[in-house]
Structures are given as structure tokens and as C-alpha cells.
Amino acid sequence: VLMSDLSALPTPGLSSRLPDLRLGFVRLTDAAPLLVAQARGMFARAGLRVSVDPAASWSALRDRLAFGAWDAAPVLAPMPLAAAAGLGGVQASLSVTATLGRNGNGVVFGGGLLADIMAEPEGAAFPLDAAVLARVLAARRAGGAAIPTIAVVFPFSSHNYLLRHWLARGGIDPDRDVRLVVLPPPALPAALAAGEIDGFCSGEPWGSRAVELRVGRIALASLHIWPNHPEKLLAFNATALRDEARVVAATAAVIEAMGFLAQPENQAEAAHIVHDAAFADVPYEVVALALSGRLAVAQDSAPLALPGMILHQPGLSRPDPAHARWFAGQMRRWGHLPREAADDIDSLWRADLWRRAAIQSGVGPLDDQPADAVPDHTPALVSNWSATA
């Protein structure tokens, strides 16, 4: 092995100044606050130079945020809890400065499983009752069919825990009666079309995309499981948090963008911004649905009006530790989080930084957010395999 003289190598040109903040996102409709804040100059007016780049998957976003390649990103509601506990082999402190959006996910079924559901009384109902799916699974099992495979977008996601909650409420054991796997959101419609999965839970536009491609039907939205549940949170890593003024400025810009998104007259412009920034491979009409409070549930049917399908409301943006505690309870219930973990929730959900940002945003007084009801932690679960409490 020969040692090279590094001094003889050419020196690459270096930028004199990196962006003030490096932000990431996963290609989902509810990334809209970041994309709008960038496109409409809200970050710039807050005195920030910002780069906003997509990640291929939630694990890729988690890693870039945890290891410092990015400073901040919209994260899944349980992700800061998982990172603090070192779940998935990555430990990091992710501080939440705002709730970016509420609701936004759909449960989609396709293939033979969908055909069996539709053959049941009330199988075409929207939202679908989990008890209907329980009857279908029992009949399939009696006939010797393999258990269905349902995808979620990340192990420690609202999708996983809300789906598990809904299944359990219908008497379905999510660890025995179905097989849960993880796939990146953009990969889900193709996986459903190929028969690799029988259903999925994901944010928009991927449920509507599956309908548009005629490979699936949306059975229910996540707001039918927990109305107005927190979905994406704005989180900063520990290095970025050293500069609180910069964190507050970025959060203020995002709250301002949420104010823009909350106005119905801005829906078309917002949908064009989101489409052009992240969804060149998806028709504009599909991207625009959820932002306008509509959902394409089934093929050859007009989209349903579903107010609140995705909520970007400044008045609902304060990070609430009660939400984190619900997800921590679900993570413990399913054996994903040790009992002693997640004791520092209040130190990670930074309402103090949100309050400063809310004032700086100029949107108005926002500290009158009502307390949210959270679902019962442990609905009765009577598995088709075994009785479980």
C-alpha cells in the first residue's frame, strides 16, 4: 500500500457560507408548512437561509437528523421518544418546538383482502369498523389462508400505534392476526399493486394515489381513530438547539406558514407549492385532495368531503406532552418501550420555545389551545388466537 501525498491533491472549491438551517422532510402532503415557508419567503423574512431536502424514508430522515446532517425536520409523533430511548439503534435528543399538523393518515386495503372485506355486510362502509375486518380474518384463517401483510411507514410512528389501537378495538391482535411490516410511504401503492402487501397505513397522498391507480380502497382515516391526533412535529437536534434564537425564528416561520395553509382561499396555491416541490410523479389533483379536506375513498366515486383530513392550524400548534404520554403508553403496551424510558417528555416537548415563536410569528395570540381528549390506552383486546388484556 503506497501512501499518497495529500498536499498534491487538488483543493475543491468551498462555499463561503452554508445555509443557516438544513431541513429535511419525507414526501408527504403534510410537509406543506415547511414547503410553503420556503416557497413564500417566510424563512427568509425571519432572517434565515434554509435548505429543504427530501429523504427517501423515515429511517433516513431520522439518521440525518440524529447524526447532524440536518438540523431540523418534521418528525413522526413517537419519533422523539424512540430516539431518546435509543430504539432502532439510534439515540438522539430531538426537541419538539411545534405540532405541525393533525390527522392526515389513511388505512388502505387491496387485492384479495379487499375483495373479502367488500363481500361482508358493511364492508363498503366508510369508516370501516374493525369488527368487520375481524370477521374477514377469522374466515380466512378457517379456510387456511395466510395472515395478511399490512405496511406502516416506520416502527415508531403514529401510523403503527393508531393502526394497532384500531385493530385491537375490533378484537384483532396486531402481533398475531396480521403481519406488520415497514415500507417508505412512496413505495406503498406499488407494493400493494404487486401483491407484496395487502394493505397499508400512510399519510397522503399515497392512499389517494393507490385509489387513483385502481389498486386499493381507503377504509378509514386516522381521524376516525383519534380525532385531531398530532401527526408531524417540528423537531431540532441538540446541536441546532444551541442557537435558540435561530430555532425560534425557524419555528415562527413555520407557524406563519400554517396560518397561510389554514385559509381556504390559499388551498390551490399551497397544493401547487407542495406538488411542484415534492410530487412531480403524482397528479396535482391527487396532491390537492387532502389539503382541501377531501378524500378519494374508492375508484369511480367522487371524493368525499372530510373536513380536517389534514389540519394545519396555528392555534393547534403548541407541543403537548399529553400527546407524547399517549404514544409512550402505546409503545409500552406493545413492548416497544421499556417502562423506565421516556421520563423526560417535558424536557423534549418545548412549549417555551413554541411560545416565543408564536409571538414572533405575528399570527396572533395562540396560547389558548384547548386540551385534547386522548383515546383510552388499552381497549379490550380479545384475539382470535388467544385472550389478551
XYZ file of C-alpha atoms in Angstrom:
389
model
C 0.000 0.000 0.000
C 1.503 3.306 -1.082
C 0.938 6.449 0.922
C -0.136 9.428 -1.222
C 0.909 12.985 -0.593
C -2.403 14.653 0.202
C -0.904 18.090 -0.308
C -0.597 17.290 -4.014
C -4.325 16.691 -4.427
C -6.480 19.492 -5.893
C -8.425 21.537 -3.372
C -12.180 21.642 -4.059
C -13.935 24.973 -4.081
C -15.706 25.626 -0.804
C -18.803 27.725 -0.301
C -18.052 30.722 1.864
C -21.305 30.253 3.765
C -23.504 27.229 4.350
C -27.274 27.614 4.780
C -28.231 28.740 8.270
C -30.512 25.725 8.633
C -30.602 22.387 6.861
C -34.113 20.959 6.936
C -35.377 17.613 5.698
C -38.763 16.061 5.008
C -40.383 12.866 3.759
C -42.560 13.181 0.652
C -45.976 13.570 2.268
C -48.680 16.170 1.825
C -48.424 17.271 5.434
C -44.872 18.518 4.836
C -46.717 21.568 3.495
C -45.749 24.018 6.296
C -42.028 23.625 5.533
C -42.502 23.785 1.772
C -44.791 26.816 1.974
C -42.457 28.634 4.386
C -39.614 28.136 1.927
C -41.537 28.960 -1.256
C -43.229 32.071 0.104
C -40.086 33.525 1.670
C -41.163 33.129 5.290
C -37.832 31.671 6.360
C -36.025 34.490 4.566
C -38.181 37.148 6.259
C -37.261 35.524 9.586
C -33.603 36.177 8.723
C -32.703 32.601 7.812
C -31.025 30.947 4.857
C -32.566 27.496 4.636
C -32.163 24.369 2.530
C -35.097 21.949 2.400
C -34.384 18.471 1.030
C -36.349 15.203 0.790
C -35.451 11.915 2.453
C -36.188 8.549 0.891
C -37.630 7.102 4.094
C -38.325 7.881 7.737
C -35.269 5.933 8.847
C -33.095 8.027 6.510
C -34.599 11.232 7.906
C -34.097 10.016 11.484
C -30.451 9.202 10.823
C -29.644 12.510 9.110
C -31.279 14.416 11.925
C -29.709 12.359 14.698
C -26.184 12.491 13.254
C -26.239 16.173 12.322
C -26.544 16.142 8.529
C -29.797 18.057 9.021
C -30.710 20.485 11.790
C -34.463 20.012 11.896
C -37.326 18.216 10.200
C -40.966 17.251 10.553
C -40.872 14.006 12.535
C -43.431 11.373 13.404
C -45.060 11.998 16.775
C -43.451 8.991 18.565
C -40.026 9.504 16.968
C -38.504 11.769 19.666
C -39.492 9.179 22.295
C -37.865 6.384 20.311
C -34.716 8.430 19.685
C -34.377 9.372 23.362
C -34.600 5.684 24.294
C -32.169 4.586 21.568
C -34.757 2.393 19.844
C -33.762 1.150 16.415
C -30.092 1.502 17.323
C -30.046 5.316 17.118
C -30.016 7.519 20.199
C -30.502 11.269 19.945
C -32.148 14.190 21.669
C -34.831 15.657 19.385
C -36.591 18.688 20.822
C -40.130 19.446 19.641
C -40.965 23.117 19.094
C -44.340 22.837 17.327
C -47.080 20.457 16.267
C -47.075 20.903 12.501
C -50.294 19.089 11.663
C -53.162 16.989 12.913
C -54.701 13.894 11.302
C -53.670 13.052 7.743
C -53.329 9.261 7.536
C -55.473 6.629 5.870
C -55.831 2.855 6.181
C -55.902 1.248 2.730
C -56.708 -2.320 1.672
C -56.323 -4.012 -1.700
C -56.219 -7.338 -3.513
C -57.961 -10.404 -2.165
C -58.259 -8.969 1.333
C -60.221 -6.003 -0.014
C -62.456 -8.337 -2.027
C -63.240 -10.313 1.136
C -63.954 -7.126 3.083
C -66.290 -5.818 0.383
C -68.191 -9.136 0.412
C -69.068 -8.596 4.081
C -72.162 -6.731 5.259
C -70.981 -3.166 5.981
C -67.703 -3.948 4.219
C -68.116 -0.914 1.971
C -68.856 1.419 4.892
C -66.582 4.402 5.455
C -65.127 4.422 8.025
C -64.776 0.663 8.228
C -65.473 -0.953 11.602
C -62.542 -3.096 12.745
C -65.056 -5.773 13.747
C -65.778 -6.297 10.019
C -62.091 -6.922 9.376
C -62.016 -9.293 12.368
C -64.769 -11.424 10.774
C -62.889 -11.482 7.486
C -59.652 -12.557 9.153
C -61.413 -15.308 11.095
C -62.998 -16.678 7.901
C -59.720 -16.520 6.007
C -57.895 -18.309 8.797
C -60.573 -21.005 8.916
C -60.031 -21.512 5.183
C -56.281 -21.909 5.622
C -55.290 -18.538 4.129
C -52.081 -16.865 5.181
C -52.358 -13.938 7.541
C -52.390 -10.621 5.632
C -49.418 -8.280 5.455
C -50.066 -4.642 6.294
C -47.386 -1.985 5.960
C -46.708 1.033 8.135
C -44.141 3.717 7.395
C -41.857 3.368 10.435
C -41.786 1.110 13.514
C -42.179 4.068 15.902
C -44.887 6.008 14.096
C -48.360 7.295 14.747
C -49.385 5.018 11.873
C -48.205 1.910 13.722
C -49.768 2.797 17.059
C -53.051 4.188 15.725
C -53.430 1.152 13.455
C -52.699 -1.185 16.366
C -55.210 0.703 18.505
C -57.914 0.346 15.834
C -57.179 -3.342 15.262
C -57.249 -4.087 18.984
C -60.534 -2.229 19.344
C -62.008 -4.750 16.882
C -60.573 -7.762 18.708
C -57.639 -8.226 16.316
C -54.206 -8.942 17.747
C -51.763 -6.900 15.625
C -48.881 -9.200 16.579
C -50.686 -12.457 15.761
C -53.619 -11.902 13.408
C -51.775 -9.724 10.872
C -48.169 -9.275 9.820
C -46.966 -5.693 10.161
C -44.022 -4.585 8.007
C -42.314 -1.261 7.276
C -42.061 0.431 3.873
C -41.331 4.041 2.853
C -44.536 5.953 2.054
C -43.852 6.494 -1.692
C -43.304 2.737 -2.160
C -46.690 1.697 -0.790
C -49.010 1.945 -3.827
C -46.619 -0.092 -5.989
C -46.198 -2.719 -3.258
C -49.978 -3.016 -2.987
C -50.306 -3.321 -6.771
C -47.660 -6.061 -6.847
C -49.391 -8.075 -4.124
C -46.431 -7.717 -1.785
C -48.730 -6.254 0.880
C -52.481 -6.482 1.469
C -52.893 -3.015 2.933
C -51.105 -0.072 4.477
C -51.442 2.910 6.768
C -49.823 6.065 5.419
C -50.188 9.788 5.080
C -51.466 11.417 1.931
C -51.153 11.496 -0.999
C -50.274 7.801 -1.039
C -53.713 6.472 -0.077
C -55.365 8.592 -2.762
C -52.602 7.559 -5.148
C -53.460 3.886 -4.562
C -57.100 4.674 -5.349
C -56.151 6.647 -8.456
C -54.040 3.697 -9.666
C -57.040 1.402 -9.017
C -55.111 -0.862 -6.636
C -56.741 -0.058 -3.297
C -59.597 1.459 -1.322
C -59.304 3.748 1.719
C -61.175 2.083 4.595
C -60.869 4.860 7.159
C -58.835 7.906 8.072
C -56.736 8.228 11.202
C -59.050 10.977 12.450
C -61.655 8.224 12.857
C -59.338 6.542 15.385
C -58.199 9.620 17.313
C -59.848 12.848 16.145
C -57.299 15.643 15.723
C -54.376 13.466 16.759
C -50.894 15.005 16.437
C -49.194 13.732 13.313
C -45.984 15.585 12.387
C -43.902 17.583 14.869
C -41.167 20.102 14.138
C -38.043 18.791 15.882
C -34.485 20.102 16.182
C -31.407 18.110 17.145
C -29.234 19.015 20.111
C -26.618 20.831 18.033
C -29.180 23.113 16.392
C -30.776 23.798 19.758
C -27.613 25.544 20.954
C -28.787 28.571 18.959
C -32.235 29.115 20.420
C -32.804 32.378 18.549
C -32.386 30.566 15.244
C -34.667 27.736 16.371
C -37.345 30.212 17.441
C -37.075 32.107 14.143
C -37.485 28.930 12.095
C -40.418 27.789 14.219
C -42.048 31.218 13.831
C -41.747 30.955 10.035
C -43.397 27.542 10.091
C -46.250 28.819 12.295
C -46.723 31.661 9.803
C -46.930 29.075 7.012
C -49.557 27.164 8.986
C -51.578 30.376 9.173
C -51.386 30.610 5.369
C -52.460 26.975 4.992
C -55.422 27.454 7.336
C -57.063 29.923 4.938
C -59.335 28.169 2.388
C -58.537 30.729 -0.303
C -54.881 29.608 -0.211
C -55.532 25.894 -0.793
C -54.912 25.888 -4.544
C -51.643 27.822 -4.269
C -50.477 25.629 -1.381
C -51.248 22.488 -3.359
C -49.209 23.778 -6.311
C -46.287 24.577 -3.991
C -46.381 21.105 -2.419
C -46.861 19.347 -5.758
C -44.057 21.203 -7.518
C -41.631 20.762 -4.609
C -42.183 17.079 -3.915
C -44.638 15.250 -6.194
C -43.729 15.617 -9.843
C -44.620 11.917 -10.250
C -48.145 12.308 -8.798
C -51.013 14.204 -10.473
C -51.689 17.625 -8.982
C -55.342 16.695 -8.346
C -54.301 13.797 -6.109
C -51.965 16.007 -4.062
C -54.620 18.720 -3.715
C -57.300 16.440 -2.252
C -56.285 16.247 1.402
C -55.270 19.909 1.591
C -58.805 20.824 0.518
C -60.433 18.488 3.051
C -61.395 15.762 0.571
C -60.503 12.103 0.225
C -60.793 9.781 -2.778
C -62.017 6.703 -0.934
C -62.785 4.389 -3.869
C -62.374 4.108 -7.612
C -65.113 5.640 -9.773
C -66.538 7.550 -6.813
C -66.476 11.273 -6.207
C -64.070 12.341 -3.446
C -65.708 12.588 -0.034
C -65.681 15.831 1.908
C -63.676 15.081 5.030
C -63.102 18.334 6.917
C -59.957 18.133 8.993
C -58.371 15.394 6.866
C -55.165 17.380 7.378
C -55.230 20.255 9.846
C -52.547 22.938 9.742
C -53.824 25.343 12.396
C -51.582 27.769 14.299
C -53.986 27.530 17.227
C -53.313 23.785 17.439
C -49.545 24.030 17.131
C -48.386 24.061 20.756
C -46.444 20.844 21.515
C -48.455 18.976 24.134
C -46.717 16.478 26.461
C -50.087 14.739 26.961
C -49.885 13.564 23.353
C -46.397 12.208 23.937
C -47.574 10.340 27.011
C -50.312 8.618 24.999
C -47.803 7.403 22.435
C -45.393 6.361 25.202
C -48.208 4.341 26.744
C -48.887 2.598 23.440
C -45.198 1.919 22.906
C -45.049 0.291 26.336
C -48.278 -1.612 25.754
C -46.854 -3.338 22.697
C -43.471 -3.990 24.274
C -41.560 -1.397 22.258
C -40.503 0.913 25.081
C -39.040 -0.045 28.464
C -41.108 1.033 31.467
C -38.384 3.331 32.730
C -37.865 5.084 29.373
C -39.388 8.393 28.194
C -39.330 10.018 31.620
C -38.007 13.276 30.122
C -41.025 14.089 27.944
C -41.473 17.569 29.381
C -37.866 18.461 28.594
C -38.253 17.405 24.944
C -41.648 18.999 24.225
C -40.505 22.640 24.321
C -43.636 24.729 24.798
C -41.376 27.566 25.987
C -39.687 27.829 22.587
C -43.036 27.460 20.827
C -44.442 30.357 22.865
C -41.584 32.635 21.814
C -42.041 31.579 18.209
C -45.803 32.082 18.351
C -45.280 35.678 19.453
C -42.592 36.249 16.817
C -44.739 34.758 14.033
C -47.209 37.641 14.189
C -50.076 35.213 13.590
C -51.771 36.223 16.820
C -52.208 35.014 20.387
C -52.016 31.238 20.174
C -51.744 30.125 23.781
C -55.429 29.321 24.210
C -55.155 25.853 22.677
C -57.816 23.610 24.217
C -56.833 20.427 25.980
C -57.243 17.434 23.673
C -59.036 14.255 24.624
C -56.842 11.212 24.072
C -58.133 7.687 23.444
C -58.270 5.055 26.124
C -54.843 3.445 26.283
C -55.976 -0.164 26.305
C -59.238 -1.013 24.542
C -60.263 -4.602 25.239
C -58.333 -6.971 23.004
C -59.771 -10.423 22.547
C -57.556 -12.006 19.958
C -58.811 -14.649 17.593
C -55.787 -16.621 18.765
C -55.844 -16.021 22.486
C -57.410 -13.803 25.112
C -55.198 -10.862 25.978
C -55.696 -7.954 28.357
